[in-house]
Amino acid sequence: MKNKKILITGANGFVGKNLTATLLQKGYTNIYIYDRQSTYEELEKYCSECEFVFHLAGVNRPKDAKEFYEGNTNFSKILLDTLAKNGNKCPVLVSSSIQALLDNDYGKSKKMGEELFFSNNNNPAFIVRLYGIFGKWSKPNYNTVVATFCYNMAHGLPLVVNDPDKELTLCYIDDVISKFVDILENTGDYNPGFFEIDTIHKITLGKLAKKIEEFGKNRETLVMPNLNSLLDQRLYGMYLSYLDKDNFSYKLKKNEDNRGWLSEFIRSESFGQIFISTTKPGITRGDHWHHTKVEKFFVIKGKAEISLRHMITNEIIRYLVDGNEPTVVDIPVGYTHNIKNIGENELICLFWSSQMFDTENPDTYYTKVDL
């Protein structure tokens, strides 16, 4: 199976790059790459040897409408004729568009291409009609508005929203590739015909822009966008892929004093916040309590004594923790608490708080643990 010879037309496009990367990752080695720079001689050679074709080549934003038909219809005929010329009856998976149902030049060119494959008696055709695809390696101002918004936000450019209520129907590149590979590996289980991607996402243009703007503000505010839905997670991953290679990192504010330093890392309205600190030997941090806010202390390096005192009973509880033995200490409400570096070296600790710190309502009351 992994030795199957596979031809990919349009291999250097958005979908082609993702498909090629996935096939290589799965162990396929005989992949024939065909793109705009390839020659007809190469196409003929590939068509004489291939055992499966992914026909992804096409045009969706030409300067002239006739290019739709040249790229989406005429080349399909060339591909079919070349396969037939070489007596090759291998299956062909065709990347089409849901717009084949519409009366526009792009849709009509796609529809004509589909009809070419169904009218030929040589190669079983699996036509996958796709909605707008989004995901890594998508070209801004070409493939999808999602790519354009992500690119613009990552580069400080405006997001232009002409109709915020316009609903988009999208499919994610990984779902597309998963369907493609499934048909490749289980061709015998499918009858030639039309296919669609099982998982689609719907979102208005206005909401899409708002989400991506929140992604762009994260470094400044440290507030993580809401990633509760699968669409949110996929959009955020896509957005990060458009950062310039010299812009992957960013610095945090370092609050430093004679105890050590502390930096906030992540803030979230649903998750709370995470911060990290260093503490010098012999120094104690904390000595405060909360009514509602709870925390977790995680010593990463060094030795610490974490102490808690119940605000009513005055019972004191102490934990000795060592960074060599990863241990988390929960800090319940109603206990004043502190952490002391009892080692000879710097203490490094990671903290999680259930609420973002609010200067107007900090829910933090300073009271020493030891009476």
Short mmCIF file of C-alpha atoms in Angstrom, two decimals:
data_model
loop_
_atom_site.label_atom_id
_atom_site.label_comp_id
_atom_site.label_asym_id
_atom_site.label_seq_id
_atom_site.Cartn_x
_atom_site.Cartn_y
_atom_site.Cartn_z
CA MET A 1 0.00 0.00 0.00
CA LYS A 2 2.71 2.50 0.97
CA ASN A 3 4.54 1.73 -2.28
CA LYS A 4 1.54 2.81 -4.36
CA LYS A 5 2.54 5.31 -7.02
CA ILE A 6 0.51 8.47 -6.49
CA LEU A 7 0.21 11.45 -8.84
CA ILE A 8 -0.78 14.80 -7.33
CA THR A 9 -1.65 17.60 -9.74
CA GLY A 10 -1.54 21.09 -8.24
CA ALA A 11 0.83 19.67 -5.65
CA ASN A 12 2.32 23.04 -4.71
CA GLY A 13 -1.03 24.61 -3.93
CA PHE A 14 -2.62 24.95 -0.50
CA VAL A 15 -4.34 21.56 -0.51
CA GLY A 16 -1.51 19.87 -2.39
CA LYS A 17 1.11 20.87 0.17
CA ASN A 18 -0.99 19.55 3.04
CA LEU A 19 -1.77 16.32 1.21
CA THR A 20 1.87 15.73 0.27
CA ALA A 21 3.04 16.37 3.84
CA THR A 22 0.46 13.93 5.21
CA LEU A 23 1.26 11.18 2.70
CA LEU A 24 4.98 11.47 3.45
CA GLN A 25 4.26 11.39 7.18
CA LYS A 26 2.23 8.21 6.64
CA GLY A 27 5.13 6.54 4.84
CA TYR A 28 4.16 6.90 1.17
CA THR A 29 7.32 7.23 -0.90
CA ASN A 30 6.29 7.12 -4.56
CA ILE A 31 4.65 10.52 -4.94
CA TYR A 32 4.72 12.24 -8.32
CA ILE A 33 4.52 16.02 -7.97
CA TYR A 34 2.93 17.93 -10.84
CA ASP A 35 2.43 21.72 -10.79
CA ARG A 36 2.46 24.75 -13.08
CA GLN A 37 6.21 24.45 -13.67
CA SER A 38 6.03 20.81 -14.71
CA THR A 39 6.24 19.75 -18.37
CA TYR A 40 3.85 17.68 -20.43
CA GLU A 41 6.59 15.07 -20.75
CA GLU A 42 6.60 14.74 -16.98
CA LEU A 43 2.82 14.45 -16.94
CA GLU A 44 2.94 11.71 -19.55
CA LYS A 45 5.56 9.79 -17.59
CA TYR A 46 3.56 10.09 -14.37
CA CYS A 47 0.33 9.06 -16.11
CA SER A 48 2.00 5.96 -17.48
CA GLU A 49 3.08 4.80 -14.01
CA CYS A 50 0.68 6.14 -11.38
CA GLU A 51 -1.82 3.93 -9.56
CA PHE A 52 -3.93 6.71 -8.06
CA VAL A 53 -4.41 10.36 -8.99
CA PHE A 54 -5.27 13.29 -6.76
CA HIS A 55 -6.42 15.94 -9.22
CA LEU A 56 -6.10 19.18 -7.25
CA ALA A 57 -4.92 21.56 -9.98
CA GLY A 58 -7.27 24.44 -10.60
CA VAL A 59 -7.82 28.18 -10.72
CA ASN A 60 -10.08 30.15 -8.39
CA ARG A 61 -8.97 33.80 -8.67
CA PRO A 62 -7.89 34.50 -12.25
CA LYS A 63 -7.44 37.87 -13.90
CA ASP A 64 -9.73 36.79 -16.72
CA ALA A 65 -12.76 34.49 -16.48
CA LYS A 66 -11.51 32.34 -19.36
CA GLU A 67 -8.71 31.15 -17.07
CA PHE A 68 -11.35 29.31 -15.02
CA TYR A 69 -12.06 27.09 -17.99
CA GLU A 70 -8.40 26.70 -18.94
CA GLY A 71 -7.38 25.68 -15.44
CA ASN A 72 -10.47 23.88 -14.18
CA THR A 73 -11.85 22.30 -17.35
CA ASN A 74 -9.25 22.09 -20.11
CA PHE A 75 -6.49 20.65 -17.94
CA SER A 76 -8.88 18.00 -16.64
CA LYS A 77 -9.37 16.86 -20.25
CA ILE A 78 -5.61 16.83 -20.80
CA LEU A 79 -5.16 14.68 -17.69
CA LEU A 80 -7.85 12.21 -18.74
CA ASP A 81 -6.55 12.00 -22.31
CA THR A 82 -3.01 11.37 -21.08
CA LEU A 83 -4.16 8.59 -18.76
CA ALA A 84 -6.15 7.01 -21.59
CA LYS A 85 -3.22 7.35 -24.01
CA ASN A 86 -1.15 5.27 -21.61
CA GLY A 87 -3.90 2.75 -20.96
CA ASN A 88 -4.01 3.73 -17.30
CA LYS A 89 -7.38 3.02 -15.64
CA CYS A 90 -6.41 4.04 -12.12
CA PRO A 91 -8.89 5.85 -9.82
CA VAL A 92 -8.91 9.65 -9.80
CA LEU A 93 -9.97 11.76 -6.83
CA VAL A 94 -11.02 15.22 -8.03
CA SER A 95 -11.00 18.27 -5.81
CA SER A 96 -14.10 20.19 -6.84
CA SER A 97 -16.23 22.89 -5.22
CA ILE A 98 -19.73 23.21 -3.86
CA GLN A 99 -19.91 26.18 -6.21
CA ALA A 100 -20.32 23.70 -9.05
CA LEU A 101 -24.00 24.04 -8.18
CA LEU A 102 -23.93 27.80 -8.85
CA ASP A 103 -24.29 29.78 -12.06
CA ASN A 104 -20.96 31.62 -12.11
CA ASP A 105 -17.83 31.12 -14.20
CA TYR A 106 -15.92 29.39 -11.41
CA GLY A 107 -18.83 27.08 -10.63
CA LYS A 108 -19.54 26.33 -14.29
CA SER A 109 -15.88 25.52 -14.97
CA LYS A 110 -15.84 23.13 -12.01
CA LYS A 111 -19.12 21.54 -13.13
CA MET A 112 -17.76 21.00 -16.63
CA GLY A 113 -14.65 19.40 -15.16
CA GLU A 114 -16.79 17.03 -13.08
CA GLU A 115 -18.79 16.02 -16.15
CA LEU A 116 -15.58 15.19 -18.02
CA PHE A 117 -14.61 12.67 -15.37
CA PHE A 118 -18.06 11.10 -15.15
CA SER A 119 -18.41 10.85 -18.94
CA ASN A 120 -15.14 8.98 -19.38
CA ASN A 121 -15.26 5.20 -19.12
CA ASN A 122 -11.60 4.81 -18.31
CA ASN A 123 -10.99 6.02 -14.75
CA PRO A 124 -13.26 5.65 -11.69
CA ALA A 125 -13.87 9.21 -10.45
CA PHE A 126 -14.35 10.31 -6.85
CA ILE A 127 -15.50 13.95 -6.89
CA VAL A 128 -15.12 15.74 -3.55
CA ARG A 129 -17.11 18.98 -3.47
CA LEU A 130 -15.51 21.33 -1.02
CA TYR A 131 -16.69 24.41 0.84
CA GLY A 132 -14.20 27.18 1.63
CA ILE A 133 -11.13 25.48 3.05
CA PHE A 134 -9.04 27.00 5.82
CA GLY A 135 -5.83 25.90 7.50
CA LYS A 136 -2.07 26.26 7.43
CA TRP A 137 -0.30 27.23 4.19
CA SER A 138 -3.42 28.82 2.74
CA LYS A 139 -2.59 31.83 0.58
CA PRO A 140 -3.98 35.21 1.75
CA ASN A 141 -5.99 37.23 -0.77
CA TYR A 142 -6.41 34.07 -2.81
CA ASN A 143 -7.67 30.88 -1.12
CA THR A 144 -9.99 32.16 1.60
CA VAL A 145 -10.91 35.22 3.65
CA VAL A 146 -9.77 33.30 6.75
CA ALA A 147 -6.21 33.30 5.42
CA THR A 148 -6.48 36.98 4.53
CA PHE A 149 -7.70 37.93 8.01
CA CYS A 150 -5.04 35.81 9.74
CA TYR A 151 -2.26 37.21 7.58
CA ASN A 152 -3.40 40.81 8.01
CA MET A 153 -3.75 40.48 11.79
CA ALA A 154 -0.31 38.90 12.07
CA HIS A 155 1.18 41.79 10.08
CA GLY A 156 -0.66 44.74 11.60
CA LEU A 157 -2.94 45.25 8.59
CA PRO A 158 -6.67 46.09 8.83
CA LEU A 159 -9.40 43.46 8.59
CA VAL A 160 -11.95 44.70 6.06
CA VAL A 161 -15.50 43.50 6.80
CA ASN A 162 -18.02 44.68 4.21
CA ASP A 163 -20.92 42.51 5.40
CA PRO A 164 -20.51 41.34 9.03
CA ASP A 165 -23.68 39.21 8.85
CA LYS A 166 -22.55 37.20 5.82
CA GLU A 167 -22.38 33.54 6.85
CA LEU A 168 -19.38 31.47 5.80
CA THR A 169 -19.44 27.70 5.45
CA LEU A 170 -15.96 26.32 5.96
CA CYS A 171 -14.14 23.01 6.04
CA TYR A 172 -10.80 22.47 7.74
CA ILE A 173 -7.81 21.28 5.76
CA ASP A 174 -7.10 18.32 8.06
CA ASP A 175 -10.66 17.03 7.57
CA VAL A 176 -10.26 17.41 3.82
CA ILE A 177 -6.98 15.50 3.78
CA SER A 178 -8.41 12.82 6.07
CA LYS A 179 -11.23 12.20 3.58
CA PHE A 180 -8.79 12.15 0.66
CA VAL A 181 -6.53 9.59 2.37
CA ASP A 182 -9.51 7.48 3.40
CA ILE A 183 -10.63 7.21 -0.23
CA LEU A 184 -7.05 6.42 -1.30
CA GLU A 185 -6.62 3.64 1.24
CA ASN A 186 -10.15 2.21 1.02
CA THR A 187 -11.01 2.81 -2.63
CA GLY A 188 -12.74 -0.56 -2.92
CA ASP A 189 -15.22 0.40 -0.20
CA TYR A 190 -16.52 3.39 -2.16
CA ASN A 191 -18.50 3.71 -5.35
CA PRO A 192 -17.42 6.44 -7.76
CA GLY A 193 -19.51 9.56 -7.33
CA PHE A 194 -19.84 12.73 -5.26
CA PHE A 195 -18.45 13.21 -1.76
CA GLU A 196 -18.46 16.01 0.79
CA ILE A 197 -16.45 16.59 3.97
CA ASP A 198 -18.24 15.30 7.06
CA THR A 199 -17.38 18.21 9.37
CA ILE A 200 -18.17 21.78 8.36
CA HIS A 201 -18.06 25.02 10.33
CA LYS A 202 -20.38 28.01 10.03
CA ILE A 203 -19.51 31.51 11.19
CA THR A 204 -20.41 35.04 10.16
CA LEU A 205 -17.77 37.30 8.68
CA GLY A 206 -18.11 39.72 11.60
CA LYS A 207 -17.61 37.04 14.24
CA LEU A 208 -14.64 35.63 12.34
CA ALA A 209 -12.96 39.03 12.28
CA LYS A 210 -13.63 39.55 16.00
CA LYS A 211 -12.08 36.19 16.90
CA ILE A 212 -8.95 36.82 14.86
CA GLU A 213 -8.60 40.31 16.33
CA GLU A 214 -8.65 38.71 19.81
CA PHE A 215 -5.84 36.39 18.70
CA GLY A 216 -3.78 39.41 17.70
CA LYS A 217 -4.27 41.14 21.05
CA ASN A 218 -3.10 38.15 23.10
CA ARG A 219 0.53 39.20 23.36
CA GLU A 220 -0.38 42.65 24.61
CA THR A 221 -3.10 41.67 27.11
CA LEU A 222 -1.92 38.09 27.83
CA VAL A 223 -5.62 37.16 27.67
CA MET A 224 -6.04 33.89 25.82
CA PRO A 225 -8.99 33.84 23.43
CA ASN A 226 -11.80 31.42 24.10
CA LEU A 227 -10.77 28.07 22.60
CA ASN A 228 -13.71 26.01 23.80
CA SER A 229 -14.92 25.06 20.31
CA LEU A 230 -13.13 23.01 17.68
CA LEU A 231 -13.44 25.92 15.25
CA ASP A 232 -11.79 28.31 17.74
CA GLN A 233 -8.87 25.92 18.25
CA ARG A 234 -8.38 25.48 14.51
CA LEU A 235 -8.57 29.21 13.80
CA TYR A 236 -6.04 30.02 16.51
CA GLY A 237 -3.59 27.42 15.23
CA MET A 238 -4.00 28.80 11.72
CA TYR A 239 -3.46 32.38 12.89
CA LEU A 240 -0.14 31.51 14.54
CA SER A 241 1.06 29.94 11.29
CA TYR A 242 1.02 33.39 9.66
CA LEU A 243 3.47 34.98 12.08
CA ASP A 244 6.77 35.92 10.49
CA LYS A 245 9.59 33.54 11.39
CA ASP A 246 11.35 36.27 13.36
CA ASN A 247 8.17 37.01 15.31
CA PHE A 248 7.43 33.72 17.04
CA SER A 249 8.71 34.96 20.41
CA TYR A 250 7.63 37.84 22.62
CA LYS A 251 8.85 39.17 25.94
CA LEU A 252 6.86 39.24 29.17
CA LYS A 253 6.86 42.00 31.74
CA LYS A 254 9.34 41.12 34.48
CA ASN A 255 8.43 42.46 37.93
CA GLU A 256 11.66 42.32 39.93
CA ASP A 257 12.47 43.21 43.55
CA ASN A 258 14.73 42.00 46.34
CA ARG A 259 12.79 38.73 46.61
CA GLY A 260 13.34 37.70 42.97
CA TRP A 261 11.12 38.27 39.96
CA LEU A 262 7.60 37.43 38.79
CA SER A 263 6.01 37.38 35.32
CA GLU A 264 2.46 36.80 34.17
CA PHE A 265 2.29 34.25 31.37
CA ILE A 266 -1.36 33.66 30.43
CA ARG A 267 -4.67 35.22 31.40
CA SER A 268 -8.10 33.81 30.57
CA GLU A 269 -11.63 34.80 31.52
CA SER A 270 -12.64 31.14 31.73
CA PHE A 271 -9.36 29.64 32.93
CA GLY A 272 -7.85 32.25 35.25
CA GLN A 273 -4.18 33.07 34.97
CA ILE A 274 -0.74 31.49 35.06
CA PHE A 275 2.41 33.19 36.29
CA ILE A 276 5.93 32.19 37.23
CA SER A 277 8.32 33.49 39.84
CA THR A 278 11.82 33.09 41.19
CA THR A 279 12.55 33.46 44.88
CA LYS A 280 15.93 33.93 46.53
CA PRO A 281 17.07 31.60 49.37
CA GLY A 282 15.43 32.37 52.71
CA ILE A 283 12.76 34.62 51.17
CA THR A 284 9.02 34.12 51.75
CA ARG A 285 6.31 35.11 49.27
CA GLY A 286 2.59 35.38 49.88
CA ASP A 287 1.02 35.72 53.34
CA HIS A 288 -2.44 36.42 51.98
CA TRP A 289 -5.79 34.66 51.62
CA HIS A 290 -8.87 34.67 49.36
CA HIS A 291 -12.65 34.30 49.76
CA THR A 292 -13.28 32.90 46.27
CA LYS A 293 -10.03 32.64 44.34
CA VAL A 294 -8.13 29.33 44.54
CA GLU A 295 -4.58 28.61 43.43
CA LYS A 296 -2.16 25.83 42.61
CA PHE A 297 1.56 26.02 43.44
CA PHE A 298 4.02 23.94 41.41
CA VAL A 299 7.70 24.09 42.31
CA ILE A 300 9.78 23.52 39.20
CA LYS A 301 13.24 23.95 40.68
CA GLY A 302 14.55 24.22 44.23
CA LYS A 303 13.14 23.40 47.66
CA ALA A 304 10.23 25.14 49.30
CA GLU A 305 8.02 25.09 52.36
CA ILE A 306 4.40 25.90 51.56
CA SER A 307 2.40 26.86 54.65
CA LEU A 308 -1.33 27.41 55.08
CA ARG A 309 -3.31 28.64 58.14
CA HIS A 310 -7.10 28.29 58.45
CA MET A 311 -8.55 31.74 59.07
CA ILE A 312 -11.06 30.48 61.67
CA THR A 313 -9.38 27.57 63.44
CA ASN A 314 -5.80 28.86 63.02
CA GLU A 315 -4.68 25.31 62.21
CA ILE A 316 -1.40 25.43 60.26
CA ILE A 317 -0.52 22.93 57.54
CA ARG A 318 2.94 22.75 55.99
CA TYR A 319 4.20 20.99 52.87
CA LEU A 320 7.84 20.44 51.96
CA VAL A 321 8.23 20.26 48.19
CA ASP A 322 11.21 19.65 45.94
CA GLY A 323 11.47 20.48 42.24
CA ASN A 324 13.05 17.06 41.66
CA GLU A 325 9.73 15.44 42.64
CA PRO A 326 7.01 17.28 40.69
CA THR A 327 4.28 18.09 43.20
CA VAL A 328 1.27 20.41 43.06
CA VAL A 329 -0.16 21.98 46.22
CA ASP A 330 -3.75 23.22 46.09
CA ILE A 331 -4.53 26.42 48.01
CA PRO A 332 -8.19 26.32 49.15
CA VAL A 333 -10.22 29.41 49.99
CA GLY A 334 -10.15 30.62 53.58
CA TYR A 335 -6.48 29.76 54.19
CA THR A 336 -3.78 32.39 54.39
CA HIS A 337 -0.73 30.93 52.69
CA ASN A 338 2.87 31.53 51.76
CA ILE A 339 5.83 29.85 50.09
CA LYS A 340 9.38 30.02 51.44
CA ASN A 341 12.60 29.11 49.70
CA ILE A 342 14.31 26.72 52.13
CA GLY A 343 17.03 25.65 49.70
CA GLU A 344 20.45 27.06 48.99
CA ASN A 345 19.66 28.03 45.40
CA GLU A 346 17.04 30.03 43.56
CA LEU A 347 13.47 28.70 43.75
CA ILE A 348 11.39 28.62 40.57
CA CYS A 349 7.66 28.15 40.95
CA LEU A 350 4.69 28.06 38.57
CA PHE A 351 1.38 29.40 39.88
CA TRP A 352 -2.16 29.02 38.62
CA SER A 353 -5.01 31.19 39.87
CA SER A 354 -8.68 30.50 39.13
CA GLN A 355 -9.36 34.19 38.44
CA MET A 356 -7.56 36.89 36.54
CA PHE A 357 -6.27 39.52 38.95
CA ASP A 358 -8.72 42.41 39.13
CA THR A 359 -7.37 45.61 40.70
CA GLU A 360 -10.96 46.73 41.43
CA ASN A 361 -11.81 43.50 43.22
CA PRO A 362 -8.58 41.62 43.96
CA ASP A 363 -10.04 39.19 46.55
CA THR A 364 -6.59 39.20 48.17
CA TYR A 365 -6.17 39.98 51.90
CA TYR A 366 -2.70 40.19 53.44
CA THR A 367 -2.39 38.24 56.68
CA LYS A 368 0.69 36.36 57.89
CA VAL A 369 0.53 32.60 58.19
CA ASP A 370 2.64 32.43 61.35
CA LEU A 371 0.98 34.23 64.24
#
